[in-house]
Coordinates of N, CA, C and O and ligand atoms in Angstrom, one line a residue:
M1251 N -7.4 -16.5 -6.8 CA -6.5 -15.8 -6.0 C -7.3 -14.7 -5.2 O -7.0 -14.5 -4.0
L1252 N -8.3 -14.0 -5.8 CA -8.9 -12.9 -5.2 C -10.1 -13.3 -4.3 O -10.9 -14.1 -4.7
G1253 N -10.2 -12.6 -3.2 CA -11.4 -12.8 -2.3 C -12.3 -11.5 -2.4 O -12.5 -11.0 -3.5
R1254 N -12.8 -11.1 -1.3 CA -13.7 -9.9 -1.3 C -13.0 -8.6 -1.6 O -11.8 -8.6 -1.5
V1255 N -13.8 -7.6 -2.0 CA -13.2 -6.3 -2.1 C -13.2 -5.7 -0.7 O -14.2 -5.6 0.0
N1256 N -12.0 -5.5 -0.2 CA -11.8 -5.0 1.2 C -12.2 -3.5 1.2 O -12.9 -3.1 2.1
H1257 N -11.6 -2.7 0.3 CA -12.0 -1.3 0.2 C -11.7 -0.7 -1.2 O -10.9 -1.3 -1.9
V1258 N -12.4 0.4 -1.4 CA -12.1 1.2 -2.6 C -11.5 2.5 -2.0 O -12.2 3.1 -1.1
A1259 N -10.4 3.0 -2.5 CA -9.8 4.2 -1.9 C -9.9 5.4 -2.8 O -9.8 5.3 -4.0
L1260 N -10.2 6.5 -2.2 CA -10.3 7.8 -2.9 C -9.2 8.7 -2.3 O -9.1 8.9 -1.1
A1261 N -8.4 9.3 -3.2 CA -7.5 10.3 -2.8 C -8.2 11.6 -2.7 O -9.0 12.0 -3.7
V1262 N -8.1 12.4 -1.6 CA -8.8 13.6 -1.4 C -7.9 14.7 -1.0 O -6.9 14.5 -0.3
P1263 N -8.1 16.0 -1.4 CA -7.3 17.1 -1.0 C -7.5 17.5 0.4 O -6.6 18.2 1.0
D1264 N -8.7 17.3 1.0 CA -9.1 17.8 2.3 C -9.8 16.7 3.0 O -11.0 16.5 2.8
L1265 N -9.1 16.0 3.9 CA -9.7 14.8 4.6 C -10.9 15.2 5.4 O -11.9 14.5 5.5
A1266 N -10.8 16.3 6.1 CA -11.9 16.7 7.0 C -13.2 17.0 6.2 O -14.3 16.6 6.5
A1267 N -13.0 17.7 5.0 CA -14.2 18.0 4.2 C -14.8 16.7 3.6 O -16.0 16.5 3.5
A1268 N -13.9 15.8 3.2 CA -14.4 14.5 2.6 C -15.1 13.7 3.7 O -16.2 13.1 3.4
T1269 N -14.5 13.6 4.9 CA -15.2 12.9 6.0 C -16.5 13.5 6.3 O -17.5 12.7 6.4
A1270 N -16.6 14.8 6.3 CA -17.9 15.4 6.6 C -18.9 15.1 5.5 O -20.1 14.9 5.8
A1271 N -18.5 15.1 4.3 CA -19.4 14.8 3.2 C -20.0 13.4 3.3 O -21.2 13.2 3.1
Y1272 N -19.1 12.4 3.7 CA -19.6 11.0 3.8 C -20.5 10.9 5.1 O -21.5 10.2 5.1
E1273 N -20.1 11.6 6.2 CA -20.8 11.4 7.4 C -22.1 12.2 7.4 O -23.2 11.7 7.8
K1274 N -22.0 13.5 7.1 CA -23.2 14.3 7.2 C -24.1 14.3 6.0 O -25.3 14.2 6.1
T1275 N -23.5 14.4 4.8 CA -24.3 14.5 3.6 C -24.8 13.1 3.2 O -26.0 13.0 2.9
L1276 N -24.0 12.1 3.3 CA -24.3 10.8 2.8 C -24.8 9.9 4.0 O -25.3 8.8 3.8
G1277 N -24.6 10.3 5.2 CA -25.1 9.6 6.4 C -24.4 8.3 6.7 O -25.0 7.3 7.2
A1278 N -23.1 8.2 6.4 CA -22.4 7.0 6.6 C -21.6 7.0 7.9 O -21.4 8.1 8.5
R1279 N -21.2 5.8 8.4 CA -20.4 5.7 9.6 C -19.0 5.8 9.2 O -18.5 5.1 8.3
V1280 N -18.2 6.7 9.9 CA -16.8 6.9 9.5 C -15.9 6.7 10.7 O -16.3 6.9 11.9
S1281 N -14.7 6.3 10.5 CA -13.7 6.0 11.6 C -13.0 7.4 11.9 O -13.1 8.4 11.2
E1282 N -12.2 7.3 13.0 CA -11.3 8.4 13.3 C -10.2 8.4 12.3 O -9.8 7.4 11.8
P1283 N -9.6 9.6 12.0 CA -8.4 9.7 11.1 C -7.3 8.9 11.7 O -7.1 8.9 13.0
Q1284 N -6.5 8.2 10.9 CA -5.4 7.4 11.3 C -4.2 7.8 10.5 O -4.2 7.7 9.2
A1285 N -3.1 8.3 11.1 CA -1.9 8.7 10.4 C -1.1 7.5 10.2 O -0.8 6.8 11.1
L1286 N -0.6 7.3 8.9 CA 0.3 6.2 8.6 C 1.5 6.7 7.9 O 1.7 6.7 6.7
P1287 N 2.5 7.2 8.8 CA 3.7 7.9 8.2 C 4.5 6.9 7.3 O 5.0 7.4 6.3
E1288 N 4.5 5.7 7.6 CA 5.2 4.7 6.8 C 4.7 4.6 5.3 O 5.4 4.3 4.4
H1289 N 3.4 5.0 5.2 CA 2.7 4.9 3.9 C 2.5 6.3 3.3 O 2.0 6.5 2.2
G1290 N 2.8 7.4 4.1 CA 2.7 8.8 3.5 C 1.3 9.2 3.4 O 1.0 10.0 2.5
V1291 N 0.4 8.7 4.2 CA -1.1 9.1 4.1 C -1.7 9.1 5.5 O -1.2 8.5 6.4
T1292 N -2.8 9.9 5.6 CA -3.7 9.8 6.7 C -5.0 9.2 6.1 O -5.4 9.6 5.0
V1293 N -5.6 8.3 6.8 CA -6.8 7.6 6.3 C -8.0 7.7 7.2 O -7.8 7.8 8.4
V1294 N -9.1 7.7 6.6 CA -10.4 7.6 7.3 C -11.2 6.5 6.6 O -11.2 6.4 5.3
F1295 N -11.8 5.5 7.3 CA -12.6 4.5 6.6 C -14.0 4.8 6.8 O -14.5 5.1 7.9
V1296 N -14.8 4.7 5.7 CA -16.2 4.8 5.7 C -16.7 3.4 5.7 O -16.4 2.6 4.8
E1297 N -17.5 3.0 6.7 CA -18.0 1.7 6.8 C -19.4 1.5 6.1 O -20.3 2.2 6.3
L1298 N -19.4 0.6 5.1 CA -20.6 0.3 4.3 C -21.0 -1.1 4.6 O -20.2 -1.9 5.1
P1299 N -22.3 -1.5 4.3 CA -22.7 -2.9 4.7 C -21.9 -3.9 4.0 O -21.7 -5.0 4.5
N1300 N -21.4 -3.7 2.8 CA -20.7 -4.7 2.0 C -19.2 -4.5 1.8 O -18.5 -5.4 1.3
T1301 N -18.7 -3.3 2.1 CA -17.3 -3.0 1.9 C -16.9 -1.7 2.7 O -17.7 -1.2 3.5
K1302 N -15.8 -1.2 2.4 CA -15.4 0.1 3.0 C -14.9 1.0 1.9 O -14.4 0.6 0.9
I1303 N -15.0 2.3 2.2 CA -14.3 3.3 1.3 C -13.2 3.9 2.2 O -13.4 4.2 3.4
E1304 N -12.0 4.0 1.6 CA -10.9 4.5 2.3 C -10.6 5.9 1.7 O -10.3 6.1 0.5
L1305 N -10.7 6.9 2.6 CA -10.4 8.3 2.2 C -8.9 8.5 2.5 O -8.5 8.3 3.7
L1306 N -8.1 9.0 1.6 CA -6.7 9.2 1.7 C -6.3 10.6 1.5 O -6.7 11.2 0.5
E1307 N -5.6 11.1 2.5 CA -5.0 12.5 2.3 C -3.5 12.4 2.4 O -3.0 11.6 3.2
P1308 N -2.7 13.1 1.7 CA -1.2 13.0 1.7 C -0.7 13.4 3.1 O -1.2 14.3 3.8
L1309 N 0.4 12.7 3.5 CA 1.0 13.0 4.8 C 2.5 13.0 4.5 O 3.1 12.0 4.0
G1310 N 3.2 14.1 4.9 CA 4.6 14.2 4.7 C 5.0 14.6 3.3 O 4.2 14.8 2.4
E1311 N 6.3 14.6 3.1 CA 6.9 15.2 1.8 C 6.9 14.2 0.7 O 6.9 14.6 -0.5
N1312 N 6.9 12.9 1.0 CA 7.1 11.9 -0.1 C 5.8 11.1 -0.3 O 5.9 9.9 -0.5
S1313 N 4.7 11.7 -0.1 CA 3.5 10.9 -0.2 C 3.3 10.3 -1.6 O 3.4 11.0 -2.6
P1314 N 3.0 8.9 -1.6 CA 2.7 8.3 -2.9 C 1.4 8.8 -3.6 O 1.2 8.6 -4.8
I1315 N 0.6 9.6 -2.9 CA -0.6 10.1 -3.5 C -0.5 11.6 -4.0 O -1.4 12.1 -4.6
A1316 N 0.7 12.2 -3.7 CA 0.9 13.6 -4.1 C 0.8 13.8 -5.6 O 0.1 14.8 -6.0
A1317 N 1.5 13.0 -6.3 CA 1.5 13.2 -7.8 C 0.1 13.0 -8.4 O -0.3 13.7 -9.3
F1318 N -0.6 12.0 -7.8 CA -2.0 11.7 -8.2 C -2.9 12.9 -8.0 O -3.6 13.3 -8.9
L1319 N -2.7 13.6 -6.8 CA -3.6 14.7 -6.5 C -3.1 16.0 -7.3 O -4.0 16.8 -7.6
A1320 N -1.9 16.0 -7.7 CA -1.4 17.1 -8.5 C -2.1 17.0 -9.9 O -2.5 18.1 -10.5
K1321 N -2.3 15.8 -10.4 CA -3.0 15.6 -11.7 C -4.5 15.8 -11.6 O -5.2 16.1 -12.5
S1322 N -5.0 15.4 -10.4 CA -6.5 15.5 -10.2 C -6.7 16.2 -8.9 O -7.0 15.6 -7.8
P1323 N -6.6 17.5 -8.9 CA -6.6 18.3 -7.6 C -7.9 18.2 -6.8 O -7.9 18.4 -5.6
G1324 N -9.0 17.9 -7.5 CA -10.2 17.7 -6.7 C -10.4 16.4 -6.1 O -11.3 16.1 -5.3
G1325 N -9.5 15.4 -6.4 CA -9.5 14.1 -5.8 C -10.0 13.1 -6.9 O -10.4 13.5 -8.0
G1326 N -10.0 11.8 -6.5 CA -10.5 10.8 -7.4 C -10.2 9.4 -6.9 O -9.6 9.2 -5.9
M1327 N -10.7 8.4 -7.6 CA -10.5 7.0 -7.2 C -9.1 6.6 -7.4 O -8.5 6.7 -8.4
H1328 N -8.5 6.1 -6.3 CA -7.0 5.9 -6.3 C -6.6 4.4 -6.4 O -5.7 4.0 -7.2
H1329 N -7.3 3.5 -5.7 CA -7.0 2.1 -5.8 C -8.2 1.3 -5.3 O -9.1 1.7 -4.6
I1330 N -8.1 0.0 -5.7 CA -9.1 -1.0 -5.2 C -8.3 -2.1 -4.4 O -7.2 -2.5 -4.9
C1331 N -8.8 -2.5 -3.3 CA -8.1 -3.5 -2.4 C -8.8 -4.8 -2.4 O -10.0 -4.8 -1.9
Y1332 N -8.2 -5.8 -2.9 CA -8.8 -7.2 -2.8 C -8.2 -8.0 -1.7 O -6.9 -7.9 -1.5
E1333 N -8.9 -8.8 -1.1 CA -8.4 -9.7 0.0 C -7.9 -11.0 -0.7 O -8.4 -11.4 -1.7
V1334 N -6.8 -11.4 -0.1 CA -6.2 -12.7 -0.5 C -5.9 -13.5 0.8 O -5.7 -13.0 1.8
D1335 N -5.9 -14.9 0.6 CA -5.6 -15.7 1.7 C -4.1 -15.8 2.1 O -3.7 -15.9 3.2
D1336 N -3.3 -15.8 1.0 CA -1.8 -16.0 1.2 C -1.1 -15.0 0.3 O -1.0 -15.2 -0.9
I1337 N -0.6 -13.9 0.9 CA -0.1 -12.8 0.1 C 1.2 -13.1 -0.6 O 1.5 -12.7 -1.7
L1338 N 2.0 -14.0 0.1 CA 3.3 -14.3 -0.5 C 3.1 -15.3 -1.7 O 3.8 -15.1 -2.8
A1339 N 2.1 -16.2 -1.6 CA 1.8 -17.1 -2.7 C 1.2 -16.2 -3.9 O 1.6 -16.4 -5.1
A1340 N 0.4 -15.3 -3.6 CA -0.2 -14.4 -4.6 C 0.9 -13.6 -5.3 O 1.0 -13.5 -6.5
R1341 N 1.8 -13.0 -4.5 CA 2.9 -12.2 -5.1 C 3.8 -13.1 -6.0 O 4.1 -12.7 -7.1
D1342 N 4.1 -14.3 -5.6 CA 5.0 -15.1 -6.4 C 4.3 -15.5 -7.7 O 5.0 -15.5 -8.7
E1343 N 3.0 -15.8 -7.6 CA 2.3 -16.2 -8.9 C 2.2 -15.0 -9.8 O 2.4 -15.1 -11.0
L1344 N 2.0 -13.8 -9.2 CA 1.9 -12.6 -10.1 C 3.2 -12.3 -10.7 O 3.3 -11.9 -11.9
K1345 N 4.3 -12.4 -9.9 CA 5.6 -12.1 -10.5 C 6.0 -13.1 -11.6 O 6.5 -12.6 -12.6
K1346 N 5.6 -14.3 -11.4 CA 5.9 -15.3 -12.5 C 5.2 -14.9 -13.8 O 5.7 -15.1 -14.9
G1347 N 4.0 -14.3 -13.6 CA 3.2 -13.9 -14.8 C 3.7 -12.5 -15.4 O 3.1 -12.0 -16.3
G1348 N 4.7 -11.9 -14.7 CA 5.2 -10.7 -15.2 C 4.7 -9.4 -14.6 O 5.0 -8.3 -15.1
A1349 N 3.8 -9.5 -13.7 CA 3.2 -8.3 -13.0 C 4.3 -7.6 -12.1 O 5.1 -8.3 -11.5
R1350 N 4.2 -6.3 -12.1 CA 5.2 -5.5 -11.3 C 4.6 -5.3 -9.9 O 3.5 -4.8 -9.7
I1351 N 5.4 -5.8 -8.9 CA 5.0 -5.6 -7.5 C 5.7 -4.3 -7.0 O 6.9 -4.2 -7.2
L1352 N 5.0 -3.4 -6.5 CA 5.5 -2.1 -6.1 C 6.3 -2.1 -4.8 O 6.2 -3.1 -4.1
G1353 N 7.1 -1.1 -4.6 CA 8.0 -1.1 -3.4 C 9.1 -2.1 -3.6 O 9.6 -2.4 -4.7
E1354 N 9.5 -2.7 -2.5 CA 10.6 -3.6 -2.5 C 10.1 -5.0 -2.9 O 10.8 -6.0 -2.9
G1355 N 8.8 -5.1 -3.1 CA 8.2 -6.5 -3.3 C 7.9 -7.3 -2.1 O 7.4 -8.4 -2.2
E1356 N 8.2 -6.6 -0.9 CA 7.9 -7.3 0.3 C 6.6 -6.7 0.9 O 6.5 -5.4 0.9
P1357 N 5.7 -7.5 1.5 CA 4.5 -6.9 2.1 C 4.9 -5.9 3.2 O 5.9 -6.1 4.0
K1358 N 4.1 -4.8 3.4 CA 4.1 -3.9 4.5 C 2.9 -4.1 5.3 O 1.9 -4.6 4.8
T1359 N 2.9 -3.6 6.5 CA 1.7 -3.6 7.3 C 0.8 -2.5 7.0 O 1.2 -1.3 7.0
G1360 N -0.5 -2.8 6.6 CA -1.4 -1.7 6.1 C -2.3 -1.2 7.3 O -2.0 -1.4 8.5
A1361 N -3.3 -0.4 6.9 CA -4.1 0.3 7.9 C -4.8 -0.6 8.9 O -5.2 -0.2 10.0
H1362 N -5.1 -1.9 8.4 CA -5.8 -2.8 9.3 C -4.8 -3.7 10.1 O -5.3 -4.7 10.6
G1363 N -3.5 -3.4 10.0 CA -2.6 -4.2 10.7 C -2.3 -5.5 10.0 O -1.7 -6.5 10.6
K1364 N -2.7 -5.6 8.8 CA -2.5 -6.9 8.0 C -1.4 -6.6 6.9 O -1.3 -5.5 6.4
P1365 N -0.8 -7.7 6.3 CA 0.2 -7.4 5.3 C -0.5 -7.0 3.9 O -1.5 -7.6 3.6
V1366 N 0.1 -6.0 3.3 CA -0.4 -5.5 2.0 C 0.7 -5.4 1.0 O 1.9 -5.2 1.4
L1367 N 0.3 -5.4 -0.3 CA 1.2 -5.2 -1.4 C 0.4 -4.4 -2.4 O -0.8 -4.5 -2.5
F1368 N 1.2 -3.6 -3.3 CA 0.5 -2.9 -4.4 C 1.1 -3.4 -5.7 O 2.2 -3.7 -5.9
L1369 N 0.2 -3.4 -6.7 CA 0.5 -3.9 -8.1 C 0.4 -2.7 -9.0 O -0.6 -1.9 -8.9
H1370 N 1.3 -2.6 -10.0 CA 1.4 -1.4 -10.8 C 0.1 -1.2 -11.7 O -0.4 -2.2 -12.3
P1371 N -0.4 0.0 -11.7 CA -1.7 0.3 -12.4 C -1.6 0.0 -13.9 O -2.5 -0.4 -14.6
K1372 N -0.3 0.1 -14.5 CA -0.2 -0.1 -15.9 C -0.3 -1.6 -16.3 O -0.5 -1.9 -17.4
D1373 N -0.2 -2.5 -15.3 CA -0.3 -3.9 -15.6 C -1.8 -4.3 -15.4 O -2.1 -5.5 -15.8
F1374 N -2.7 -3.4 -14.9 CA -4.1 -3.8 -14.6 C -5.0 -2.8 -15.1 O -5.8 -2.2 -14.4
F1375 N -4.8 -2.4 -16.4 CA -5.8 -1.6 -17.1 C -6.0 -0.2 -16.4 O -7.2 0.3 -16.4
G1376 N -5.0 0.4 -15.9 CA -5.0 1.7 -15.4 C -5.6 1.8 -14.0 O -5.9 2.9 -13.5
T1377 N -5.7 0.6 -13.3 CA -6.1 0.6 -11.9 C -5.1 0.1 -10.9 O -4.6 -1.0 -11.1
L1378 N -4.7 0.9 -10.0 CA -3.8 0.5 -8.9 C -4.5 -0.5 -8.0 O -5.6 -0.3 -7.6
I1379 N -3.8 -1.7 -7.8 CA -4.4 -2.7 -7.0 C -3.6 -2.9 -5.7 O -2.4 -3.0 -5.7
E1380 N -4.3 -3.0 -4.6 CA -3.8 -3.3 -3.3 C -4.2 -4.7 -3.0 O -5.4 -5.0 -3.2
L1381 N -3.3 -5.6 -2.5 CA -3.7 -6.9 -2.0 C -3.6 -6.9 -0.5 O -2.5 -6.4 0.0
E1382 N -4.5 -7.4 0.2 CA -4.4 -7.5 1.7 C -4.7 -8.9 2.1 O -5.7 -9.5 1.8
Q1383 N -3.8 -9.4 2.9 CA -4.0 -10.8 3.4 C -4.9 -10.7 4.6 O -4.7 -9.9 5.5
V1384 N -6.0 -11.5 4.6 CA -6.9 -11.5 5.7 C -6.9 -12.8 6.5 O -6.3 -13.7 6.1
Ligands
LIG456 C1 -1.2 0.7 3.0 C2 -1.9 1.7 3.7 C3 -3.3 2.0 3.2 C4 -4.1 0.8 3.3 O1 -5.1 0.6 2.6 O2 -3.9 -0.1 4.2 C5 -3.2 2.5 1.8 O3 -3.9 2.1 0.9 S1 -2.0 3.7 1.4 C6 -2.2 4.1 -0.3 C7 -1.1 4.8 -0.8 N1 0.0 4.0 -1.2 C8 0.3 3.7 -2.4 O4 -0.3 4.2 -3.4 C9 1.5 2.8 -2.7 C10 1.6 2.3 -4.1 N2 1.8 3.4 -5.0 C11 2.9 3.7 -5.7 O5 3.9 3.0 -5.5 C12 2.9 4.9 -6.6 O6 2.0 5.8 -6.3 C13 2.7 4.4 -8.1 C14 3.9 3.5 -8.6 C15 1.4 3.8 -8.4 C16 2.8 5.7 -9.0 O7 4.0 6.4 -8.6 P1 4.9 7.2 -9.7 O8 5.9 7.9 -8.9 O9 5.3 6.2 -10.7 O10 3.9 8.2 -10.1 P2 3.5 8.7 -11.6 O11 2.6 9.8 -11.3 O12 4.7 8.9 -12.4 O13 2.7 7.5 -12.2 C17 3.1 6.7 -13.3 C18 1.9 6.3 -14.1 O14 0.9 5.6 -13.4 C19 -0.3 6.4 -13.3 N3 -0.9 6.3 -11.9 C20 -0.3 6.7 -10.8 N4 -1.1 6.4 -9.8 C21 -2.2 5.9 -10.3 C22 -3.4 5.4 -9.7 N5 -3.6 5.5 -8.4 N6 -4.3 4.9 -10.5 C23 -4.1 4.8 -11.9 N7 -3.0 5.2 -12.5 C24 -2.1 5.7 -11.7 C25 0.1 7.8 -13.6 O15 -1.0 8.5 -14.1 C26 1.2 7.6 -14.6 O16 0.6 7.3 -15.9 P3 1.1 8.1 -17.2 O17 0.2 7.5 -18.3 O18 2.5 7.7 -17.4 O19 0.9 9.5 -17.0
CO457 CO1 -5.8 1.0 0.7

């Protein structure tokens, strides 16, 4: 079912500071900030040779990363995103196996303009999983 790791996401309390750390201290190429109100986050992508790091800052009052940052105020690893060829086929197979698909269970459009779904961290050893159809 799984293809490449598309990105590893870090929830951060201060996106500008995190972006500067990756760009200036670590010498990485970073994108412009992108506000995603539908997802309650603002994102910056750090471009690496083999994958991307997604820096996430809460946006709006109901951000899904607010509770996470309340528990880890300094930030931390939030999710890993795997590529899939067919997100609906993947969802249906996962549902059959008993995994919980978050939200309404229907894919939403993610930061790359592609369909994405999230799987509950309690079903995958404490790691929130995002699937992205490529
Ligand atoms: C799609 C745009 C962009 C992209 O890449 O294209 C993004 O990636 S946006 C990313 C932000 N969006 C989401 O995270 C959507 C999916 N997330 C959720 O639906 C919730 O955040 C959820 C269900 C993971 C947690 O929400 P809930 O309200 O249930 O929060 P709790 O704090 O009560 O958590 C319950 C339980 O789960 C543990 N938890 C929560 N988040 C994580 C996490 N990221 N990694 C590991 N574990 C997590 C939390 O600690 C609680 O555990 P407990 O033992 O009960 O204390
Ligand atoms: Co993501």
